[in-house]
Each structure stands twice: as structure tokens, then as C-alpha cells.
Amino acid sequence: MRKKTESALPVVVIGAGMAGARLAARVPGATVVGEERHAPYNRVLLADVLAGRYAPDVIALPATEVRRGVRAVRIDRADRLVHCDDGSVLHYGRLVLATGSNPVLPPLRGLGDTLPDGVHPFRTLDDALALRTAVRPGVRAVVIGGGLLGVSAARALAECGAQVVLAQQGEHLMERQLDPEAAALLRVHLEALGVEVHTECRVRGLRCTTATTTESVRAVELADGYELAADLTVLACGVRPRTGLALAAGLDVRKGIVVDDELRTSDPYIHALGDCAEHRSTLYGLAGPALEQADVLAEVLAGRPARYEGTRALTRLTLRSPDPLRALDLAAFGEARPLPGDDVVRLADATRGAYRTVVVREGRLAGGVLLGDLGAVSGLARTWQDDEPLPPAMSLLHLLTDDGGH
């Protein structure tokens, strides 16, 4: 009997998020283990589920065979086995860790291992559905965290009729992506929808009441002693890569599971991708890089030459609304904060509700932010992703025209 080649041995994927599902769709016969009871779904659209625009089945990804509700608990690298919490044991030729990330639970007074009633993370479809069930017109909701996820959650809750307060510890909203001017416009947009925004606002704890054995949130305490009344509190304080399985298996883990350009870990038979993977000292935490990694790894597992050299990630956010005039589109890429010696061009059009800025460093496009009208985003993103010197004749202002300079 002919011995199986390495590429013919079974592929097991731990994690049925966007990265794991994308990979499984491109690797025939892969076995996927997923903790969630739902079919794989598009996590980018969770705010639309919370707002009631989409039902859960609408955001489902193309059908992938998944062992749902099953958690991998141990990796036996010597015998190449994955042990699961349902008692099953899976043999692998190649193992892929697509374990994603967990929401960060901040060290707040009153927040223990068990979340009080009314306190919700916002990371999974179950989180979105639980919030959708709890929210109703007039309910008082406090969102802790003014990043991409917090802004999306606040906007969706306001659309459901909640009285929303958004508490951001940093100087402005979406600090990782936006410059202060764009963040100020985003704040104006949220406040026009009834969201009360507090920046440079540090949350100290939660005040809860106890009925029988159940704690329920009643207020969010700020560091200055002020309290924000809250029937619902949403924790949108960032995410942390899920690396527990990899650590227990003795793999190289720093901020995330360390991988090379073939998405291979320190074990040649184990790969990692998506939110849990650290490539060239970078954790992306975005859907675009995760999907690109899955495409590269599918080629590697098929025995074809392929390398992942990193992603120049573009962040896009669409704050939808039943009223088109209240919708807001936003895109950010690269480094939008200029350094000494950089050239900066900003274009603001109050009539069209548009704001655009680009940063040029040593003759190359370093980054930019567009808010409102995104007509120029494709051309700008191509110019940035190509990382080629800008033609001398190309004016900075021309980069901000609707055709992106093409």
C-alpha cells in the first residue's frame, strides 16, 4: 500500500470564524471545529444585526461543513491529535489555528468573572442577539470604548431608540484610525443621532444592584466620581488574541501565535492565521488581512508556492441608517498622523458632508482618512498599497479628487 504523502494527510481547522471558514472553503475535505452554535458568519456586519437591519441568516458565509458547538481543549503534537470537549479526537496531517480573539474585559470595580445582568461584550453573533433582545426605546445604554467596535455599537443602539452614552478614554474617537479633525466630524454625526459622547473619560467601575442572587448593572462610575445611569452596558474595549491552546502546546507565542511567511508556527505541521496570528511582529485584528492569509495558506496546503508578506490594511466603516441622509461612510489607511517634514493636504466640503486628508512622506503616500464621500478611496488605496513614489506631476490635491488621480 502506498504511504500517504504529507499533503494528503487530513487538515484540521480550529476556529470557524471568517478566517477559518474562508480557508475551509478552499481546502477540500478539511475538518473545521467551531465553538459557536451558529454557522460561520460575517463578523463585520454584527452592528447591522444589532440594529435589526439584517437577520442572522443574512450574514451567514457560504456553506462550510463545521462541527458546531465543539471546543478543542488540547493539542497532542507528538501524535498529531486534537482532543475536543465532546470526547472526540481528531488526527491531523496539518493543523490550522484560527482561534481568533476574545473581547478585553477591563479591570473595573464590580466586574468579576461572571458579568452582571445588563453587561454585554460585543464580539459574537450571540452578543449581538442578546443586545438586540435587551434594547428597547428609551433604555439607557453606556458603551465603554470609542474604537471601531464601540462606535458601531453606539450607532446601532441609538438606531434602536436607546439613550446612548459613549465613553472613550482617549482624546478622540477611533484614535487608531482617525486624525482629530475626522474624529470631530464623526462625533458630530453621532451626537446628531442622540449619542452623548464623552472623550478623555476614564471608567472606574460598575454599580450594580442585587436581587436574590443576580446582580444587575445600574450605573457606570467614572474616575471623577460622576455616574452614568445604565440599564445596559456594552464593553467595546478591544480584543486579545486567543493563544491558550498554542501556549499549552508549547508553540512560540508573543503577542499572538508567531508565524512565518507560510503562516507556519514553530511546529512545521501547525499553522495559524487571523486574529490569533502574529506575522512579522504585527497583529492585524481585521477581516481583510485574515482573508488574505487564508487564501495564501490554502495555496501552501495544496503544495503550491505562496507567501504572505503582510497586508496594507484599509479600514472601512459604514454607519447605515434608514434615512440615507443620516448614513456615514468612513475609510482610513496607513498613517494618518503626520510626522515632521510630511506634506499634508486636507479637503473639506461641508455641502457634501465630505472630509479627506492624505499624508505624503518622502514622495510616497503614507496614509489618509476619508469621511462622507468615498469617491476617491479606490484610487488612493491603490496608490498607497503599491507604495511607489508619486509621479512628480501628480499634485497632492489631485490625489483627493473623485477619480483618485486616475
mmCIF file of C-alpha atoms in Angstrom:
data_model
loop_
_atom_site.group_PDB
_atom_site.id
_atom_site.type_symbol
_atom_site.label_atom_id
_atom_site.label_comp_id
_atom_site.label_asym_id
_atom_site.label_seq_id
_atom_site.Cartn_x
_atom_site.Cartn_y
_atom_site.Cartn_z
ATOM 1 C CA MET A 1 0.000 0.000 0.000
ATOM 2 C CA ARG A 2 1.365 3.408 -0.951
ATOM 3 C CA LYS A 3 2.078 5.649 2.007
ATOM 4 C CA LYS A 4 0.154 8.899 2.106
ATOM 5 C CA THR A 5 2.097 11.988 1.199
ATOM 6 C CA GLU A 6 2.135 14.814 3.750
ATOM 7 C CA SER A 7 -0.211 16.951 1.633
ATOM 8 C CA ALA A 8 -2.743 14.093 1.522
ATOM 9 C CA LEU A 9 -2.998 13.846 5.307
ATOM 10 C CA PRO A 10 -6.089 15.402 6.908
ATOM 11 C CA VAL A 11 -6.311 19.142 7.526
ATOM 12 C CA VAL A 12 -7.998 20.177 10.779
ATOM 13 C CA VAL A 13 -9.007 23.809 11.353
ATOM 14 C CA ILE A 14 -9.711 25.016 14.897
ATOM 15 C CA GLY A 15 -11.985 28.026 14.625
ATOM 16 C CA ALA A 16 -14.967 28.701 12.357
ATOM 17 C CA GLY A 17 -14.717 32.468 12.120
ATOM 18 C CA MET A 18 -14.147 34.363 8.899
ATOM 19 C CA ALA A 19 -10.540 33.176 8.504
ATOM 20 C CA GLY A 20 -11.262 29.524 9.283
ATOM 21 C CA ALA A 21 -14.350 29.435 7.059
ATOM 22 C CA ARG A 22 -12.510 31.069 4.159
ATOM 23 C CA LEU A 23 -9.698 28.541 4.410
ATOM 24 C CA ALA A 24 -12.057 25.556 4.676
ATOM 25 C CA ALA A 25 -13.918 26.681 1.552
ATOM 26 C CA ARG A 26 -10.617 26.452 -0.348
ATOM 27 C CA VAL A 27 -9.286 23.207 1.170
ATOM 28 C CA PRO A 28 -11.489 20.258 0.170
ATOM 29 C CA GLY A 29 -12.049 17.769 2.956
ATOM 30 C CA ALA A 30 -10.845 19.998 5.784
ATOM 31 C CA THR A 31 -12.421 19.328 9.189
ATOM 32 C CA VAL A 32 -13.487 22.506 10.977
ATOM 33 C CA VAL A 33 -14.149 22.682 14.712
ATOM 34 C CA GLY A 34 -16.099 25.730 15.901
ATOM 35 C CA GLU A 35 -17.225 26.670 19.416
ATOM 36 C CA GLU A 36 -20.190 28.754 18.323
ATOM 37 C CA ARG A 37 -23.536 27.121 17.640
ATOM 38 C CA HIS A 38 -24.066 29.273 14.562
ATOM 39 C CA ALA A 39 -22.870 28.624 11.052
ATOM 40 C CA PRO A 40 -19.871 30.820 10.123
ATOM 41 C CA TYR A 41 -20.901 34.447 9.638
ATOM 42 C CA ASN A 42 -19.555 37.826 8.606
ATOM 43 C CA ARG A 43 -18.453 39.449 11.860
ATOM 44 C CA VAL A 44 -18.141 42.837 10.146
ATOM 45 C CA LEU A 45 -21.962 43.016 9.950
ATOM 46 C CA LEU A 46 -22.755 42.390 13.632
ATOM 47 C CA ALA A 47 -23.813 46.007 14.178
ATOM 48 C CA ASP A 48 -26.367 45.568 11.397
ATOM 49 C CA VAL A 49 -27.824 42.561 13.239
ATOM 50 C CA LEU A 50 -27.965 44.607 16.449
ATOM 51 C CA ALA A 51 -29.724 47.436 14.621
ATOM 52 C CA GLY A 52 -32.262 44.978 13.183
ATOM 53 C CA ARG A 53 -31.303 45.609 9.564
ATOM 54 C CA TYR A 54 -30.155 42.032 8.974
ATOM 55 C CA ALA A 55 -31.344 38.700 10.311
ATOM 56 C CA PRO A 56 -28.588 36.263 11.375
ATOM 57 C CA ASP A 57 -29.029 34.105 8.272
ATOM 58 C CA VAL A 58 -28.346 37.111 6.037
ATOM 59 C CA ILE A 59 -24.793 37.484 7.356
ATOM 60 C CA ALA A 60 -24.003 33.759 7.082
ATOM 61 C CA LEU A 61 -20.960 32.904 4.988
ATOM 62 C CA PRO A 62 -21.102 30.418 2.091
ATOM 63 C CA ALA A 63 -21.827 26.927 3.402
ATOM 64 C CA THR A 64 -18.893 25.257 5.121
ATOM 65 C CA GLU A 65 -19.160 21.946 6.952
ATOM 66 C CA VAL A 66 -18.438 22.732 10.606
ATOM 67 C CA ARG A 67 -18.614 20.706 13.786
ATOM 68 C CA ARG A 68 -20.548 23.374 15.676
ATOM 69 C CA GLY A 69 -20.547 23.830 19.422
ATOM 70 C CA VAL A 70 -17.351 21.802 19.822
ATOM 71 C CA ARG A 71 -14.300 23.212 21.597
ATOM 72 C CA ALA A 72 -10.764 21.970 21.084
ATOM 73 C CA VAL A 73 -9.168 21.557 24.523
ATOM 74 C CA ARG A 74 -5.735 20.063 23.875
ATOM 75 C CA ILE A 75 -3.227 19.530 21.081
ATOM 76 C CA ASP A 76 -1.024 16.441 21.174
ATOM 77 C CA ARG A 77 1.842 17.432 18.887
ATOM 78 C CA ALA A 78 3.711 14.145 19.225
ATOM 79 C CA ASP A 79 0.827 12.059 17.839
ATOM 80 C CA ARG A 80 -0.759 14.943 15.902
ATOM 81 C CA LEU A 81 -4.096 14.745 17.671
ATOM 82 C CA VAL A 82 -6.672 17.347 18.690
ATOM 83 C CA HIS A 83 -8.761 16.479 21.763
ATOM 84 C CA CYS A 84 -12.209 18.098 21.948
ATOM 85 C CA ASP A 85 -14.599 18.743 24.816
ATOM 86 C CA ASP A 86 -17.172 16.309 23.417
ATOM 87 C CA GLY A 87 -14.698 13.472 23.833
ATOM 88 C CA SER A 88 -13.774 13.232 20.164
ATOM 89 C CA VAL A 89 -10.169 13.045 18.985
ATOM 90 C CA LEU A 90 -9.122 14.288 15.550
ATOM 91 C CA HIS A 91 -5.958 13.227 13.752
ATOM 92 C CA TYR A 92 -4.267 15.867 11.624
ATOM 93 C CA GLY A 93 -1.596 15.981 8.992
ATOM 94 C CA ARG A 94 -1.692 19.770 9.096
ATOM 95 C CA LEU A 95 -3.378 21.719 11.880
ATOM 96 C CA VAL A 96 -4.564 25.312 11.445
ATOM 97 C CA LEU A 97 -5.222 27.540 14.447
ATOM 98 C CA ALA A 98 -7.855 30.120 13.554
ATOM 99 C CA THR A 99 -8.882 30.702 17.146
ATOM 100 C CA GLY A 100 -9.492 34.424 16.741
ATOM 101 C CA SER A 101 -9.601 36.771 19.710
ATOM 102 C CA ASN A 102 -11.565 37.449 22.865
ATOM 103 C CA PRO A 103 -13.016 40.782 23.949
ATOM 104 C CA VAL A 104 -10.936 42.590 26.528
ATOM 105 C CA LEU A 105 -12.801 42.876 29.822
ATOM 106 C CA PRO A 106 -11.431 45.979 31.541
ATOM 107 C CA PRO A 107 -10.359 45.832 35.217
ATOM 108 C CA LEU A 108 -13.417 47.635 36.552
ATOM 109 C CA ARG A 109 -14.709 47.571 40.096
ATOM 110 C CA GLY A 110 -17.851 45.467 40.159
ATOM 111 C CA LEU A 111 -16.858 43.397 37.132
ATOM 112 C CA GLY A 112 -15.928 39.845 38.060
ATOM 113 C CA ASP A 113 -15.635 36.557 36.221
ATOM 114 C CA THR A 114 -19.419 36.477 35.763
ATOM 115 C CA LEU A 115 -20.870 39.511 34.023
ATOM 116 C CA PRO A 116 -23.771 41.208 35.825
ATOM 117 C CA ASP A 117 -27.120 41.268 34.047
ATOM 118 C CA GLY A 118 -27.189 44.086 31.534
ATOM 119 C CA VAL A 119 -23.432 43.973 30.855
ATOM 120 C CA HIS A 120 -22.559 42.706 27.400
ATOM 121 C CA PRO A 121 -19.420 42.234 25.344
ATOM 122 C CA PHE A 122 -19.875 42.865 21.621
ATOM 123 C CA ARG A 123 -17.854 40.331 19.718
ATOM 124 C CA THR A 124 -20.044 37.422 18.586
ATOM 125 C CA LEU A 125 -23.413 36.861 16.960
ATOM 126 C CA ASP A 126 -24.776 35.709 20.324
ATOM 127 C CA ASP A 127 -23.596 39.016 21.822
ATOM 128 C CA ALA A 128 -25.418 40.958 19.106
ATOM 129 C CA LEU A 129 -28.604 38.904 19.517
ATOM 130 C CA ALA A 130 -28.544 39.282 23.307
ATOM 131 C CA LEU A 131 -28.228 43.051 22.964
ATOM 132 C CA ARG A 132 -30.949 43.100 20.328
ATOM 133 C CA THR A 133 -33.269 41.329 22.786
ATOM 134 C CA ALA A 134 -32.379 43.651 25.671
ATOM 135 C CA VAL A 135 -32.558 47.006 23.878
ATOM 136 C CA ARG A 136 -35.810 48.915 23.564
ATOM 137 C CA PRO A 137 -36.786 52.553 23.045
ATOM 138 C CA GLY A 138 -35.759 54.683 25.990
ATOM 139 C CA VAL A 139 -33.390 52.178 27.586
ATOM 140 C CA ARG A 140 -30.240 53.793 28.994
ATOM 141 C CA ALA A 141 -27.134 52.291 27.390
ATOM 142 C CA VAL A 142 -23.481 53.094 28.094
ATOM 143 C CA VAL A 143 -20.863 51.936 25.585
ATOM 144 C CA ILE A 144 -17.352 51.742 27.068
ATOM 145 C CA GLY A 145 -14.773 52.170 24.312
ATOM 146 C CA GLY A 146 -14.734 54.592 21.394
ATOM 147 C CA GLY A 147 -12.902 52.492 18.828
ATOM 148 C CA LEU A 148 -14.329 50.963 15.668
ATOM 149 C CA LEU A 149 -16.482 48.448 17.555
ATOM 150 C CA GLY A 150 -17.720 50.912 20.159
ATOM 151 C CA VAL A 151 -18.740 53.474 17.554
ATOM 152 C CA SER A 152 -20.607 50.782 15.592
ATOM 153 C CA ALA A 153 -22.398 49.553 18.714
ATOM 154 C CA ALA A 154 -23.364 53.058 19.853
ATOM 155 C CA ARG A 155 -24.760 53.919 16.431
ATOM 156 C CA ALA A 156 -26.788 50.687 16.276
ATOM 157 C CA LEU A 157 -28.186 51.111 19.794
ATOM 158 C CA ALA A 158 -29.219 54.695 19.022
ATOM 159 C CA GLU A 159 -30.977 53.445 15.921
ATOM 160 C CA CYS A 160 -32.951 51.069 18.172
ATOM 161 C CA GLY A 161 -34.171 54.042 20.214
ATOM 162 C CA ALA A 162 -31.836 53.693 23.197
ATOM 163 C CA GLN A 163 -30.474 56.680 25.103
ATOM 164 C CA VAL A 164 -26.788 56.095 24.411
ATOM 165 C CA VAL A 165 -23.666 57.427 26.115
ATOM 166 C CA LEU A 166 -20.305 56.583 24.527
ATOM 167 C CA ALA A 167 -17.359 56.759 26.953
ATOM 168 C CA GLN A 168 -13.908 56.951 25.347
ATOM 169 C CA GLN A 169 -10.753 57.087 27.450
ATOM 170 C CA GLY A 170 -8.629 58.596 24.665
ATOM 171 C CA GLU A 171 -8.588 62.122 23.324
ATOM 172 C CA HIS A 172 -10.860 61.364 20.382
ATOM 173 C CA LEU A 173 -12.907 58.625 18.778
ATOM 174 C CA MET A 174 -11.235 55.845 16.789
ATOM 175 C CA GLU A 175 -7.745 57.015 17.709
ATOM 176 C CA ARG A 176 -6.054 54.162 15.833
ATOM 177 C CA GLN A 177 -7.598 55.176 12.502
ATOM 178 C CA LEU A 178 -8.668 58.838 12.554
ATOM 179 C CA ASP A 179 -6.972 62.174 12.886
ATOM 180 C CA PRO A 180 -8.553 64.675 15.319
ATOM 181 C CA GLU A 181 -10.443 66.542 12.570
ATOM 182 C CA ALA A 182 -12.104 63.410 11.184
ATOM 183 C CA ALA A 183 -12.864 62.204 14.717
ATOM 184 C CA ALA A 184 -14.553 65.530 15.479
ATOM 185 C CA LEU A 185 -16.792 65.116 12.422
ATOM 186 C CA LEU A 186 -17.628 61.570 13.467
ATOM 187 C CA ARG A 187 -18.542 62.885 16.905
ATOM 188 C CA VAL A 188 -20.861 65.476 15.377
ATOM 189 C CA HIS A 189 -22.523 62.712 13.359
ATOM 190 C CA LEU A 190 -23.102 60.559 16.449
ATOM 191 C CA GLU A 191 -24.345 63.461 18.531
ATOM 192 C CA ALA A 192 -26.835 64.385 15.797
ATOM 193 C CA LEU A 193 -28.292 60.906 16.274
ATOM 194 C CA GLY A 194 -28.647 61.457 20.006
ATOM 195 C CA VAL A 195 -25.454 59.719 21.179
ATOM 196 C CA GLU A 196 -23.826 61.540 24.095
ATOM 197 C CA VAL A 197 -20.057 61.317 23.596
ATOM 198 C CA HIS A 198 -17.511 61.673 26.398
ATOM 199 C CA THR A 199 -13.821 61.637 25.473
ATOM 200 C CA GLU A 200 -10.849 61.631 27.889
ATOM 201 C CA CYS A 201 -13.264 59.799 30.137
ATOM 202 C CA ARG A 202 -11.911 57.027 32.347
ATOM 203 C CA VAL A 203 -14.355 54.478 33.703
ATOM 204 C CA ARG A 204 -13.659 53.302 37.244
ATOM 205 C CA GLY A 205 -16.351 50.709 37.875
ATOM 206 C CA LEU A 206 -19.905 49.476 37.659
ATOM 207 C CA ARG A 207 -22.603 49.989 40.253
ATOM 208 C CA CYS A 208 -24.907 47.033 40.472
ATOM 209 C CA THR A 209 -27.945 46.061 42.496
ATOM 210 C CA THR A 210 -28.634 42.559 43.728
ATOM 211 C CA ALA A 211 -31.982 40.796 43.564
ATOM 212 C CA THR A 212 -31.831 37.311 45.163
ATOM 213 C CA THR A 213 -28.533 36.024 43.720
ATOM 214 C CA THR A 214 -28.497 38.045 40.490
ATOM 215 C CA GLU A 215 -26.567 41.276 40.042
ATOM 216 C CA SER A 216 -27.823 43.858 37.557
ATOM 217 C CA VAL A 217 -25.978 46.931 36.353
ATOM 218 C CA ARG A 218 -27.485 50.265 37.310
ATOM 219 C CA ALA A 219 -24.736 52.799 36.634
ATOM 220 C CA VAL A 220 -21.234 53.260 35.271
ATOM 221 C CA GLU A 221 -18.878 55.081 37.637
ATOM 222 C CA LEU A 222 -16.312 57.471 36.177
ATOM 223 C CA ALA A 223 -12.938 58.266 37.703
ATOM 224 C CA ASP A 224 -14.081 61.776 38.644
ATOM 225 C CA GLY A 225 -16.929 60.333 40.724
ATOM 226 C CA TYR A 226 -19.677 61.084 38.219
ATOM 227 C CA GLU A 227 -22.139 58.264 37.470
ATOM 228 C CA LEU A 228 -23.817 57.446 34.174
ATOM 229 C CA ALA A 229 -27.172 55.730 34.680
ATOM 230 C CA ALA A 230 -27.223 52.477 32.743
ATOM 231 C CA ASP A 231 -29.727 49.710 32.090
ATOM 232 C CA LEU A 232 -27.300 48.250 29.537
ATOM 233 C CA THR A 233 -23.514 48.476 29.428
ATOM 234 C CA VAL A 234 -21.561 47.412 26.339
ATOM 235 C CA LEU A 235 -17.872 46.535 26.703
ATOM 236 C CA ALA A 236 -16.061 47.510 23.500
ATOM 237 C CA CYS A 237 -12.549 47.832 24.916
ATOM 238 C CA GLY A 238 -10.613 45.971 22.259
ATOM 239 C CA VAL A 239 -9.682 42.335 21.722
ATOM 240 C CA ARG A 240 -6.914 39.978 22.764
ATOM 241 C CA PRO A 241 -5.648 37.072 20.608
ATOM 242 C CA ARG A 242 -6.741 33.639 21.788
ATOM 243 C CA THR A 243 -3.456 31.836 22.287
ATOM 244 C CA GLY A 244 -4.198 29.436 25.148
ATOM 245 C CA LEU A 245 -4.176 26.263 23.048
ATOM 246 C CA ALA A 246 -0.930 27.280 21.358
ATOM 247 C CA LEU A 247 0.747 28.152 24.657
ATOM 248 C CA ALA A 248 -0.297 24.858 26.235
ATOM 249 C CA ALA A 249 1.075 23.024 23.195
ATOM 250 C CA GLY A 250 4.457 24.728 23.567
ATOM 251 C CA LEU A 251 4.281 26.853 20.408
ATOM 252 C CA ASP A 252 6.115 30.180 20.114
ATOM 253 C CA VAL A 253 3.708 32.874 21.343
ATOM 254 C CA ARG A 254 4.463 36.571 21.834
ATOM 255 C CA LYS A 255 1.566 38.966 21.428
ATOM 256 C CA GLY A 256 -0.001 36.327 19.179
ATOM 257 C CA ILE A 257 0.971 32.946 17.776
ATOM 258 C CA VAL A 258 4.169 33.618 15.842
ATOM 259 C CA VAL A 259 4.038 32.579 12.167
ATOM 260 C CA ASP A 260 6.364 32.845 9.179
ATOM 261 C CA ASP A 261 5.537 33.819 5.600
ATOM 262 C CA GLU A 262 3.850 30.436 5.039
ATOM 263 C CA LEU A 263 1.718 31.080 8.148
ATOM 264 C CA ARG A 264 3.642 28.256 9.820
ATOM 265 C CA THR A 265 4.161 28.238 13.580
ATOM 266 C CA SER A 266 7.227 26.938 15.413
ATOM 267 C CA ASP A 267 5.821 23.452 14.717
ATOM 268 C CA PRO A 268 6.145 22.697 10.966
ATOM 269 C CA TYR A 269 2.818 20.823 10.963
ATOM 270 C CA ILE A 270 0.813 23.616 12.600
ATOM 271 C CA HIS A 271 -0.227 26.912 11.005
ATOM 272 C CA ALA A 272 -2.099 29.933 12.380
ATOM 273 C CA LEU A 273 -3.979 32.785 10.768
ATOM 274 C CA GLY A 274 -6.391 35.602 11.503
ATOM 275 C CA ASP A 275 -6.683 37.488 14.777
ATOM 276 C CA CYS A 276 -4.609 34.974 16.745
ATOM 277 C CA ALA A 277 -1.581 35.086 14.412
ATOM 278 C CA GLU A 278 1.426 37.402 14.757
ATOM 279 C CA HIS A 279 3.264 37.861 11.471
ATOM 280 C CA ARG A 280 6.473 39.884 11.343
ATOM 281 C CA SER A 281 5.632 41.304 14.791
ATOM 282 C CA THR A 282 2.226 42.511 13.565
ATOM 283 C CA LEU A 283 -1.244 41.617 14.834
ATOM 284 C CA TYR A 284 -3.849 42.838 12.371
ATOM 285 C CA GLY A 285 -7.203 42.124 14.021
ATOM 286 C CA LEU A 286 -9.062 42.981 10.810
ATOM 287 C CA ALA A 287 -11.090 40.918 8.356
ATOM 288 C CA GLY A 288 -9.102 41.871 5.241
ATOM 289 C CA PRO A 289 -5.721 40.525 6.368
ATOM 290 C CA ALA A 290 -7.353 37.373 7.789
ATOM 291 C CA LEU A 291 -8.977 36.560 4.457
ATOM 292 C CA GLU A 292 -5.745 37.250 2.579
ATOM 293 C CA GLN A 293 -3.873 34.944 4.943
ATOM 294 C CA ALA A 294 -6.470 32.209 4.363
ATOM 295 C CA ASP A 295 -6.008 32.462 0.594
ATOM 296 C CA VAL A 296 -2.217 32.184 0.925
ATOM 297 C CA LEU A 297 -2.430 29.253 3.321
ATOM 298 C CA ALA A 298 -4.814 27.389 1.007
ATOM 299 C CA GLU A 299 -2.102 27.521 -1.653
ATOM 300 C CA VAL A 300 0.573 26.392 0.804
ATOM 301 C CA LEU A 301 -1.530 23.423 1.946
ATOM 302 C CA ALA A 302 -2.114 22.460 -1.678
ATOM 303 C CA GLY A 303 1.648 22.274 -2.182
ATOM 304 C CA ARG A 304 1.844 25.348 -4.364
ATOM 305 C CA PRO A 305 4.371 28.131 -3.743
ATOM 306 C CA ALA A 306 2.823 31.036 -1.878
ATOM 307 C CA ARG A 307 3.993 33.527 0.722
ATOM 308 C CA TYR A 308 2.230 36.047 2.888
ATOM 309 C CA GLU A 309 4.193 39.275 3.034
ATOM 310 C CA GLY A 310 1.789 41.326 5.116
ATOM 311 C CA THR A 311 -1.290 43.395 4.350
ATOM 312 C CA ARG A 312 -1.556 47.122 3.961
ATOM 313 C CA ALA A 313 -4.982 47.143 5.561
ATOM 314 C CA LEU A 314 -7.746 49.602 4.712
ATOM 315 C CA THR A 315 -10.346 50.158 7.445
ATOM 316 C CA ARG A 316 -13.857 50.897 6.208
ATOM 317 C CA LEU A 317 -16.908 51.637 8.309
ATOM 318 C CA THR A 318 -20.402 52.294 7.052
ATOM 319 C CA LEU A 319 -22.819 53.651 9.648
ATOM 320 C CA ARG A 320 -26.053 52.815 7.881
ATOM 321 C CA SER A 321 -29.427 54.413 8.502
ATOM 322 C CA PRO A 322 -32.970 54.060 7.154
ATOM 323 C CA ASP A 323 -32.578 57.740 6.278
ATOM 324 C CA PRO A 324 -29.836 57.936 3.592
ATOM 325 C CA LEU A 325 -29.038 61.477 4.694
ATOM 326 C CA ARG A 326 -28.028 60.132 8.108
ATOM 327 C CA ALA A 327 -25.723 57.394 6.820
ATOM 328 C CA LEU A 328 -21.994 57.900 7.113
ATOM 329 C CA ASP A 329 -19.123 56.234 5.251
ATOM 330 C CA LEU A 330 -15.597 56.272 6.593
ATOM 331 C CA ALA A 331 -12.284 54.901 5.346
ATOM 332 C CA ALA A 332 -8.801 55.099 6.846
ATOM 333 C CA PHE A 333 -5.479 53.639 5.783
ATOM 334 C CA GLY A 334 -1.821 53.847 6.717
ATOM 335 C CA GLU A 335 -0.519 56.584 8.995
ATOM 336 C CA ALA A 336 -2.910 59.492 9.100
ATOM 337 C CA ARG A 337 -0.878 61.372 11.719
ATOM 338 C CA PRO A 338 1.871 63.409 10.029
ATOM 339 C CA LEU A 339 5.466 63.444 11.218
ATOM 340 C CA PRO A 340 7.754 66.477 10.961
ATOM 341 C CA GLY A 341 8.616 67.027 7.305
ATOM 342 C CA ASP A 342 5.492 65.309 5.931
ATOM 343 C CA ASP A 343 3.231 67.022 3.433
ATOM 344 C CA VAL A 344 -0.465 67.118 4.320
ATOM 345 C CA VAL A 345 -3.440 68.101 2.191
ATOM 346 C CA ARG A 346 -6.972 68.331 3.554
ATOM 347 C CA LEU A 347 -10.140 68.873 1.591
ATOM 348 C CA ALA A 348 -13.404 69.613 3.406
ATOM 349 C CA ASP A 349 -16.723 70.051 1.631
ATOM 350 C CA ALA A 350 -19.459 70.979 4.085
ATOM 351 C CA THR A 351 -22.133 70.916 1.369
ATOM 352 C CA ARG A 352 -21.459 67.268 0.551
ATOM 353 C CA GLY A 353 -20.518 66.335 4.114
ATOM 354 C CA ALA A 354 -17.068 65.206 2.951
ATOM 355 C CA TYR A 355 -13.670 65.343 4.628
ATOM 356 C CA ARG A 356 -10.467 63.987 3.114
ATOM 357 C CA THR A 357 -6.848 64.169 4.173
ATOM 358 C CA VAL A 358 -3.684 62.500 2.916
ATOM 359 C CA VAL A 359 -0.169 62.379 4.307
ATOM 360 C CA VAL A 360 2.786 62.186 1.908
ATOM 361 C CA ARG A 361 6.153 61.134 3.289
ATOM 362 C CA GLU A 362 9.339 61.197 1.213
ATOM 363 C CA GLY A 363 7.369 61.242 -2.009
ATOM 364 C CA ARG A 364 5.083 58.323 -1.101
ATOM 365 C CA LEU A 365 1.534 58.197 0.183
ATOM 366 C CA ALA A 366 1.815 57.346 3.904
ATOM 367 C CA GLY A 367 -1.853 57.307 4.830
ATOM 368 C CA GLY A 368 -5.138 59.097 4.759
ATOM 369 C CA VAL A 369 -8.677 59.460 6.059
ATOM 370 C CA LEU A 370 -11.890 59.918 4.111
ATOM 371 C CA LEU A 371 -15.224 60.617 5.721
ATOM 372 C CA GLY A 372 -18.540 61.156 3.985
ATOM 373 C CA ASP A 373 -17.868 60.956 0.263
ATOM 374 C CA LEU A 374 -15.606 57.981 -0.506
ATOM 375 C CA GLY A 375 -15.394 58.553 -4.254
ATOM 376 C CA ALA A 376 -11.601 58.824 -4.127
ATOM 377 C CA VAL A 377 -10.915 55.875 -1.839
ATOM 378 C CA SER A 378 -10.169 53.254 -4.506
ATOM 379 C CA GLY A 379 -7.529 55.322 -6.261
ATOM 380 C CA LEU A 380 -5.957 56.463 -3.002
ATOM 381 C CA ALA A 381 -5.875 52.927 -1.622
ATOM 382 C CA ARG A 382 -4.228 51.595 -4.794
ATOM 383 C CA THR A 383 -1.594 54.330 -4.672
ATOM 384 C CA TRP A 384 -0.877 53.570 -1.014
ATOM 385 C CA GLN A 385 -0.854 49.778 -1.412
ATOM 386 C CA ASP A 386 1.527 49.938 -4.376
ATOM 387 C CA ASP A 387 3.931 52.008 -2.226
ATOM 388 C CA GLU A 388 5.501 53.523 -5.338
ATOM 389 C CA PRO A 389 6.919 57.047 -5.489
ATOM 390 C CA LEU A 390 4.289 59.531 -6.573
ATOM 391 C CA PRO A 391 4.839 60.931 -10.064
ATOM 392 C CA PRO A 392 6.356 64.438 -9.874
ATOM 393 C CA ALA A 393 3.491 65.869 -11.885
ATOM 394 C CA MET A 394 0.874 64.461 -9.513
ATOM 395 C CA SER A 395 -0.251 67.215 -7.184
ATOM 396 C CA LEU A 396 -1.333 66.317 -3.670
ATOM 397 C CA LEU A 397 -4.675 67.959 -4.266
ATOM 398 C CA HIS A 398 -5.224 65.782 -7.327
ATOM 399 C CA LEU A 399 -4.992 62.721 -5.086
ATOM 400 C CA LEU A 400 -8.158 63.850 -3.364
ATOM 401 C CA THR A 401 -10.304 64.191 -6.483
ATOM 402 C CA ASP A 402 -13.088 61.693 -7.074
ATOM 403 C CA ASP A 403 -11.110 59.630 -9.541
ATOM 404 C CA GLY A 404 -8.214 59.221 -7.106
ATOM 405 C CA GLY A 405 -5.768 60.770 -9.510
ATOM 406 C CA HIS A 406 -6.515 58.376 -12.392
#
